[in-house]
Amino acid sequence: MNIFAAGGKLAVLAAYFKIILTYRGMLLIHGLRLLLLPMVLASAWLSIEKAPGNPYTDSDYLLYYLLVPLIMNLTDSRIVFKFSLAVKDGSLNRELLKPFPPLLGYLLESIANNTMQLLYLIPFSFAFWLFVRDRIVLAHLQPSLLIFFVAAILIGWLARLAVSGSIALLSFWIEDVTTLNLILNGGIWALLGGMIVPVATFPERIRYIAELLPYRYMLSFPIEIFSGRLSTPEIYQGFATALLWIIVFSVIMRIIWKCGLKTYTAYGG
Amino acid sequence: MPNMNERQQEYAIVTRALNREFRVRLKAEGLAASLRNFFAPQHKTVNAVNDLDMQIGAGEIVGFLGPNGAGKTTTLKMLSGLLVPTSGSIDVLGYTPFSRDHAFLRHISLVMGQKQNLWWDLPPVETFAIHRRIYGLTDQQYAERTKELIDMLEISDCLETQTRKLSLGQRMRCELAVSLLHQPKILFLDEPTIGLDILMQKKIRSFLLDYHRRFKPTILLTSHYMDDVAALAQRVIVIDRGNKVFDGYLSDLTHKLHPEKIVSVVLNNGNFICNPEEGCRLIHQDGQHYRLLVERNRVPEIAARLYATGNIADLTIEDPPLEDIIGQLFTAETRNS
C-alpha cells in the first residue's frame, strides 16, 4: 500500500473515484451501454438454429453473454478518448508539469471507472443470472479455475490498455484518432475478441488467427477459462501470448511517447 | 568559471540562442484550394522564438512583454519543459526543462488560465489534497501553507464548491493558491489577471507582491495589462516576432522611448503659455485644465514657473501610460529605426 500511496498515486486514484461519484448518471449510461449489446446478441444466438459442429449449446451462450458485460467493463479503457481530448484542448500540459507520470493517471482512471461500473453491472448480472440459473451449468468451477479467471481479466485489462494507449498516443500526430480506434479497437476487437461470436465457435483457421492476436485475451479468453473450456496448458499458452502482446505494445507506447513529446505543440492552456 | 551552485545562485534562468520553429499548414480560400491542399499540402515555417538570450536572477520579477504572437507563451512553455526548443539551450535552476525531471518540476509552477492546476470536476480543497500528496508535503507544511494562502487570497468561502461552478476571479485565486502550495522557486505567470475586473486584478497584484516579498520566488510574468507589469516588475524583456527588442529596467524603457513627462495642471484663473523652445508642448486644454508634454530635464523648471504664478489649483507629473510606450515600441517607425 505504501508503494501505491507514494508520489500521490493513491490520492489521484481516489480523485477519480470521487469524480465518478459526482457524475452518477454518466455511470448508469455507461452501464447500460455495456449491457445492451450483449443482451441483444445473447437473444439472437438463442433464437437462431445452430450450425452443425457448433460446440456451443444454449446454456453455453447464456453463460458466455452473462459474463461478456462484466469482462467488457473490467477490461475497458477510455484512454483514446481522454488522451486525444487532452492533446487537443491542451489539458495534457497540466499532466506534463506535475512530478507525476502522466500516463499513470490514465491507468488509475481506468481502475476507478471499471471498479465503479460494477456498482451497476453486478446487480444487473445477478438479476440476469437468477432469471436463467436453471439453464447454466457451473458444476465444473474449481478455486484454481477462479484464480486463472481473475488473472486472465487482469491480463486482458493490461492488454487492452496497452493497445488502446498506443492508439491514443498517435494523437500527437493525428488530430482524430477515434476513427482509427473504432476500426482497430472497436470493430476488430468485437469480431476477433469474441463479442459478436464466441471465439471457440470460429472456423478453425480464423480461430487460429484470433488466438494469435491480442483481442481474444481482452474478452473471450477469461470467459473460456470460466466456462471450463480450456485445459491448463491452453490457459498457460494464452497467458504467454497475452503477456507477449502487453510487452510489445508497452514498448511501442514508450517509443511513441518519446517521439510524440518532441512534436507536441502544447496548444491551448 | 563559476561552479553550478554559484551560477544557480546568480541566475535562475539562462537561455542561449533559443529558437523555436513551428510548421504551419496553409490553405487558401475555396474548394479548388481545398482539393489542391488535400493532395499536396502546403506548409510554412514560423519562427516563434528567434535567438533568444536571457538571464534572470534568482528572486527577480521580470515582465515579459510583446504583442499577440510575439512568442511570449512559447518561451514560457519552453522554460517550463512543455515544448522542446528547435535549437539553443535552456538552463532553469540547473535543469534542462524538457527532460521533465521530477526534481525540476517540484520547483516550478506555470499558471496559464484557470484550468492549469485545478481539477475541474472537484472542489479546490480536493485539488489541494491531491497536490499535497503529489508534491510530498508534510502535514505541517500543508496545514501552514493552505492556511496562509487561503487567508492571503481570501478563498475560504469557495473551497468546497466544484471548480467548474466558481466565478472567474475565484478560480484564478484558487489556481494561484494550488500553484504556490509547494512553494515553487520559479513561477511562470501567463496573463494571470486576464478577464478579471479591476478590483480582482488589484487583489491578485497585491497578493503577488506580498508573496514575493515573503518567499522571494523568481517570477516571469506575461500580461497585456500594463498595470500588472508596472506594479510587479522592475525589469522587462520585450519581444516582437520572436526577437528580443528590449531587456532592462522599466524606467529605462520609459526614458528611451518617451523622453518627456506629462504635466497636468489646473489653474484657478488666467492662462499658461507653453513654449516648444523651452521643451514644453501643449497636448490638451479643457478650460483651465492643461496637459503638457515636457522634456524630462525641463520638468523642474516648468513646474517652478507654474508654482511661481501662485495660481495653481492642482498639479500632477507622471510618465506617459505604459501602453503608449510599449505600443510605440511596436510601431513600424521604431522597428525600422
Coordinates of C-alpha atoms in Angstrom, one line a residue, chain B:
Chain B
M1 CA 34.1 29.9 -14.4
P2 CA 31.6 29.7 -11.6
N3 CA 30.6 26.2 -10.5
M4 CA 27.0 25.1 -10.9
N5 CA 25.9 26.2 -7.4
E6 CA 27.4 29.6 -7.7
R7 CA 25.8 30.0 -11.2
Q8 CA 22.5 28.9 -9.9
Q9 CA 22.6 31.5 -7.1
E10 CA 23.4 34.1 -9.7
Y11 CA 20.9 33.1 -12.4
A12 CA 17.7 31.1 -12.0
I13 CA 17.0 31.1 -15.8
V14 CA 19.5 31.2 -18.6
T15 CA 18.8 30.8 -22.3
R16 CA 21.3 30.9 -25.1
A17 CA 20.4 31.3 -28.8
L18 CA 17.0 29.8 -28.1
N19 CA 14.9 29.1 -31.2
R20 CA 11.5 27.5 -31.7
E21 CA 10.0 26.9 -35.1
F22 CA 6.5 25.7 -35.9
R23 CA 5.5 24.1 -39.2
V24 CA 2.1 25.6 -40.1
R25 CA -0.2 24.2 -42.7
L26 CA -1.5 26.7 -45.2
K27 CA -4.8 26.7 -47.2
A28 CA -6.2 29.3 -49.5
E29 CA -9.9 30.0 -49.7
G30 CA -12.1 28.0 -51.9
L31 CA -13.0 24.4 -52.8
A32 CA -10.2 24.1 -55.5
A33 CA -7.6 25.2 -52.9
S34 CA -9.0 22.6 -50.5
L35 CA -8.7 19.9 -53.1
R36 CA -5.1 21.0 -54.0
N37 CA -4.3 21.1 -50.4
F38 CA -5.7 17.6 -49.9
F39 CA -3.3 16.1 -52.5
A40 CA -0.3 18.5 -52.0
P41 CA -0.5 20.2 -48.6
Q42 CA 1.4 23.4 -48.3
H43 CA 3.3 24.4 -45.2
K44 CA 5.3 27.3 -44.0
T45 CA 7.8 27.5 -41.1
V46 CA 7.1 30.2 -38.5
N47 CA 9.9 31.3 -36.2
A48 CA 8.0 31.8 -32.9
V49 CA 11.2 32.5 -30.9
N50 CA 14.4 33.6 -32.5
D51 CA 17.9 33.5 -31.0
L52 CA 16.6 34.5 -27.6
D53 CA 19.4 35.1 -25.0
M54 CA 18.3 36.0 -21.5
Q55 CA 19.5 35.6 -17.9
I56 CA 17.1 36.0 -15.0
G57 CA 18.5 36.2 -11.5
A58 CA 17.1 34.2 -8.6
G59 CA 14.3 36.2 -6.9
E60 CA 13.8 38.6 -9.8
I61 CA 10.3 39.6 -11.1
V62 CA 10.6 40.1 -14.8
G63 CA 7.8 41.3 -17.1
F64 CA 7.8 39.5 -20.4
L65 CA 6.1 41.8 -22.9
G66 CA 5.1 41.7 -26.5
P67 CA 2.1 41.9 -28.8
N68 CA 0.0 38.8 -29.6
G69 CA 2.0 36.2 -31.4
A70 CA 5.3 37.7 -30.2
G71 CA 6.5 34.3 -28.8
K72 CA 5.9 35.0 -25.1
T73 CA 3.8 32.0 -24.3
T74 CA 6.0 29.8 -26.5
T75 CA 9.0 30.9 -24.4
L76 CA 7.2 30.2 -21.2
K77 CA 6.3 26.7 -22.4
M78 CA 9.9 26.0 -23.4
L79 CA 11.2 27.3 -20.0
S80 CA 8.7 25.1 -18.1
G81 CA 9.5 22.0 -20.2
L82 CA 6.3 21.7 -22.2
L83 CA 8.0 22.4 -25.6
V84 CA 11.3 21.3 -27.0
P85 CA 13.4 24.1 -28.5
T86 CA 14.3 23.7 -32.1
S87 CA 17.8 24.8 -31.2
G88 CA 19.6 26.6 -28.4
S89 CA 19.9 25.9 -24.8
I90 CA 17.9 26.4 -21.6
D91 CA 19.1 26.1 -18.1
V92 CA 16.4 26.6 -15.3
L93 CA 17.8 26.0 -11.8
G94 CA 20.5 23.9 -13.3
Y95 CA 18.0 21.6 -15.1
T96 CA 17.1 21.2 -18.8
P97 CA 13.4 21.7 -18.6
F98 CA 12.4 19.4 -21.4
S99 CA 13.9 16.4 -19.6
R100 CA 11.0 17.0 -17.2
D101 CA 13.0 15.7 -14.2
H102 CA 10.6 15.4 -11.3
A103 CA 13.1 17.3 -9.1
F104 CA 12.8 20.2 -11.6
L105 CA 9.0 20.0 -11.8
R106 CA 8.8 20.2 -8.0
H107 CA 10.5 23.7 -8.1
I108 CA 8.3 25.3 -10.8
S109 CA 4.7 26.3 -11.4
L110 CA 3.1 27.6 -14.6
V111 CA -0.1 29.5 -14.3
M112 CA -1.8 29.7 -17.7
G113 CA -5.5 30.3 -17.5
Q114 CA -7.7 28.8 -14.8
K115 CA -7.5 25.1 -15.7
Q116 CA -3.8 24.5 -15.3
N117 CA -3.7 23.1 -11.9
L118 CA -7.3 22.8 -10.6
W119 CA -9.2 19.6 -11.1
W120 CA -12.3 20.9 -12.9
D121 CA -14.8 18.3 -11.6
L122 CA -13.7 18.5 -7.9
P123 CA -13.8 21.4 -5.4
P124 CA -10.4 23.2 -4.9
V125 CA -10.0 21.7 -1.5
E126 CA -9.7 18.2 -3.2
T127 CA -7.1 19.6 -5.6
F128 CA -5.1 20.9 -2.6
A129 CA -5.2 17.5 -1.0
I130 CA -4.0 15.7 -4.3
H131 CA -1.3 18.4 -4.8
R132 CA -0.1 17.8 -1.3
R133 CA 0.4 14.1 -1.9
I134 CA 2.0 14.5 -5.4
Y135 CA 4.5 17.1 -4.0
G136 CA 5.0 15.1 -0.8
L137 CA 4.2 17.9 1.6
T138 CA 4.3 17.1 5.3
D139 CA 1.2 17.6 7.4
Q140 CA 2.7 20.7 9.0
Q141 CA 3.8 22.2 5.7
Y142 CA 0.3 21.5 4.2
A143 CA -1.5 23.0 7.2
E144 CA 0.6 26.1 7.3
R145 CA 0.7 26.8 3.6
T146 CA -3.0 26.2 3.0
K147 CA -3.9 28.5 5.9
E148 CA -1.6 31.2 4.7
L149 CA -2.7 31.0 1.1
I150 CA -6.4 30.8 1.9
D151 CA -6.1 33.9 4.1
M152 CA -3.9 35.9 1.6
L153 CA -6.2 35.1 -1.3
E154 CA -9.5 35.2 0.6
I155 CA -10.8 32.0 -0.8
S156 CA -12.2 30.3 2.3
D157 CA -15.7 30.6 1.0
C158 CA -15.2 28.8 -2.3
L159 CA -13.0 25.8 -1.3
E160 CA -15.8 23.3 -1.2
T161 CA -17.6 24.3 -4.4
Q162 CA -17.0 22.3 -7.6
T163 CA -14.3 24.2 -9.5
R164 CA -16.3 24.4 -12.7
K165 CA -19.0 26.3 -10.8
L166 CA -16.7 29.0 -9.4
S167 CA -16.5 32.5 -10.8
L168 CA -13.5 33.5 -12.9
G169 CA -12.0 35.5 -10.0
Q170 CA -12.5 32.7 -7.5
R171 CA -11.0 30.2 -9.9
M172 CA -8.0 32.4 -10.6
R173 CA -7.3 32.8 -6.9
C174 CA -7.7 29.1 -6.2
E175 CA -5.4 28.4 -9.2
L176 CA -2.8 30.6 -7.7
A177 CA -3.2 29.0 -4.3
V178 CA -2.7 25.5 -5.6
S179 CA 0.3 26.6 -7.8
L180 CA 2.0 28.0 -4.8
L181 CA 1.3 25.2 -2.4
H182 CA 4.6 23.5 -3.0
Q183 CA 6.4 26.9 -2.8
P184 CA 8.0 26.8 -6.2
K185 CA 11.3 28.6 -6.7
I186 CA 10.2 29.7 -10.2
L187 CA 6.7 30.9 -11.0
F188 CA 5.7 31.4 -14.7
L189 CA 2.6 33.5 -14.9
D190 CA 0.9 33.8 -18.3
E191 CA -1.7 36.5 -18.2
P192 CA -2.7 35.9 -14.5
T193 CA -5.3 38.7 -14.5
I194 CA -6.9 38.2 -17.9
G195 CA -10.6 38.6 -17.9
L196 CA -10.8 39.8 -14.3
D197 CA -12.4 43.0 -13.1
I198 CA -10.2 45.9 -11.9
L199 CA -10.8 45.1 -8.2
M200 CA -9.8 41.5 -8.7
Q201 CA -6.7 42.5 -10.8
K202 CA -5.6 44.7 -7.9
K203 CA -6.1 41.9 -5.4
I204 CA -4.0 39.5 -7.5
R205 CA -1.2 42.1 -8.0
S206 CA -1.1 42.9 -4.3
F207 CA -1.1 39.2 -3.4
L208 CA 1.8 38.5 -5.8
L209 CA 3.8 41.4 -4.4
D210 CA 3.2 40.3 -0.9
Y211 CA 4.0 36.7 -1.7
H212 CA 7.2 37.7 -3.5
R213 CA 8.3 39.8 -0.6
R214 CA 7.9 36.9 1.8
F215 CA 9.2 34.0 -0.2
K216 CA 11.3 35.5 -3.0
P217 CA 10.5 33.2 -5.9
T218 CA 11.7 34.1 -9.4
I219 CA 8.7 35.3 -11.3
L220 CA 8.4 35.6 -15.1
L221 CA 5.2 37.3 -16.0
T222 CA 3.4 38.0 -19.2
S223 CA 0.4 40.3 -19.3
H224 CA -1.4 42.6 -21.6
Y225 CA -2.4 44.7 -18.7
M226 CA 0.4 47.2 -18.3
D227 CA -0.7 47.9 -14.7
D228 CA 0.3 44.3 -13.9
V229 CA 3.8 44.9 -15.3
A230 CA 4.2 48.3 -13.7
A231 CA 3.0 47.1 -10.3
L232 CA 5.1 43.9 -10.2
A233 CA 8.1 44.1 -12.4
Q234 CA 11.1 46.4 -12.3
R235 CA 12.8 44.7 -15.2
V236 CA 11.1 43.9 -18.6
I237 CA 12.0 41.9 -21.5
V238 CA 10.2 42.9 -24.7
I239 CA 10.0 40.5 -27.6
D240 CA 8.4 41.0 -31.0
R241 CA 8.0 38.4 -33.7
G242 CA 10.3 36.1 -31.7
N243 CA 13.1 38.7 -31.4
K244 CA 14.2 40.4 -28.2
V245 CA 13.9 44.1 -28.7
F246 CA 14.5 45.4 -25.2
D247 CA 15.8 44.0 -21.9
G248 CA 16.2 46.3 -19.0
Y249 CA 14.6 48.4 -16.3
L250 CA 11.1 49.6 -17.0
S251 CA 12.2 53.2 -16.2
D252 CA 15.0 52.9 -18.8
L253 CA 12.4 51.8 -21.4
T254 CA 10.3 54.7 -20.5
H255 CA 13.2 57.1 -20.7
K256 CA 14.4 55.6 -24.0
L257 CA 11.1 55.7 -25.8
H258 CA 9.4 58.6 -24.2
P259 CA 11.9 61.3 -23.1
E260 CA 9.0 63.5 -21.9
K261 CA 6.8 63.5 -18.9
I262 CA 3.1 64.5 -18.7
V263 CA 2.4 67.6 -16.6
S264 CA -1.3 68.1 -15.7
V265 CA -2.1 71.4 -14.2
V266 CA -5.4 73.1 -13.2
L267 CA -5.2 76.9 -12.9
N268 CA -7.5 79.0 -10.7
N269 CA -7.7 81.6 -13.4
G270 CA -5.8 83.1 -16.2
N271 CA -3.8 81.1 -18.7
F272 CA -0.4 79.5 -19.2
I273 CA 1.8 79.8 -22.3
C274 CA 3.7 76.7 -23.2
N275 CA 6.7 77.3 -25.4
P276 CA 8.2 74.4 -27.6
E277 CA 11.6 76.1 -27.4
E278 CA 11.5 75.6 -23.7
G279 CA 10.9 71.8 -24.2
C280 CA 7.1 72.1 -23.4
R281 CA 4.3 71.2 -25.7
L282 CA 0.5 71.6 -25.0
I283 CA -1.2 68.3 -25.8
H284 CA -4.7 69.1 -24.5
Q285 CA -6.6 72.0 -22.9
D286 CA -10.0 71.9 -21.4
G287 CA -10.8 75.3 -19.8
Q288 CA -8.3 75.9 -17.0
H289 CA -7.1 72.3 -17.2
Y290 CA -3.8 71.9 -19.3
R291 CA -2.0 68.7 -20.2
L292 CA 1.6 69.4 -21.2
L293 CA 4.3 67.2 -22.6
V294 CA 7.5 68.4 -21.0
E295 CA 11.1 67.1 -21.6
R296 CA 12.3 65.3 -18.5
N297 CA 15.2 67.6 -17.8
R298 CA 13.0 70.7 -18.1
V299 CA 10.2 69.4 -15.8
P300 CA 11.6 71.1 -12.6
E301 CA 11.9 74.4 -14.4
I302 CA 8.4 74.3 -15.9
A303 CA 7.0 73.2 -12.5
A304 CA 8.8 76.0 -10.8
R305 CA 7.4 78.5 -13.3
L306 CA 3.9 77.2 -12.7
Y307 CA 4.2 77.4 -8.9
A308 CA 5.6 80.9 -9.3
T309 CA 2.3 82.1 -10.7
G310 CA 0.7 81.3 -7.4
N311 CA -2.4 80.4 -9.4
I312 CA -2.4 76.6 -9.2
A313 CA -5.4 74.6 -8.1
D314 CA -3.8 71.2 -8.9
L315 CA -0.6 69.9 -10.4
T316 CA 0.5 66.3 -11.3
I317 CA 3.6 65.0 -13.0
E318 CA 3.5 61.5 -14.4
D319 CA 5.1 59.2 -17.0
P320 CA 3.1 58.5 -20.2
P321 CA 0.9 55.4 -19.9
L322 CA 2.9 52.2 -20.3
E323 CA 0.5 51.0 -23.0
D324 CA 1.6 54.0 -25.1
I325 CA 5.2 53.3 -24.5
I326 CA 5.0 49.6 -25.4
G327 CA 2.8 50.5 -28.4
Q328 CA 5.4 52.9 -29.6
L329 CA 8.0 50.1 -29.4
F330 CA 6.0 48.0 -31.8
T331 CA 5.3 50.8 -34.4
A332 CA 6.8 50.4 -37.8
E333 CA 8.9 53.5 -37.3
T334 CA 10.5 52.2 -34.2
R335 CA 11.1 48.8 -35.8
N336 CA 12.8 50.4 -38.7
S337 CA 14.9 52.7 -36.6

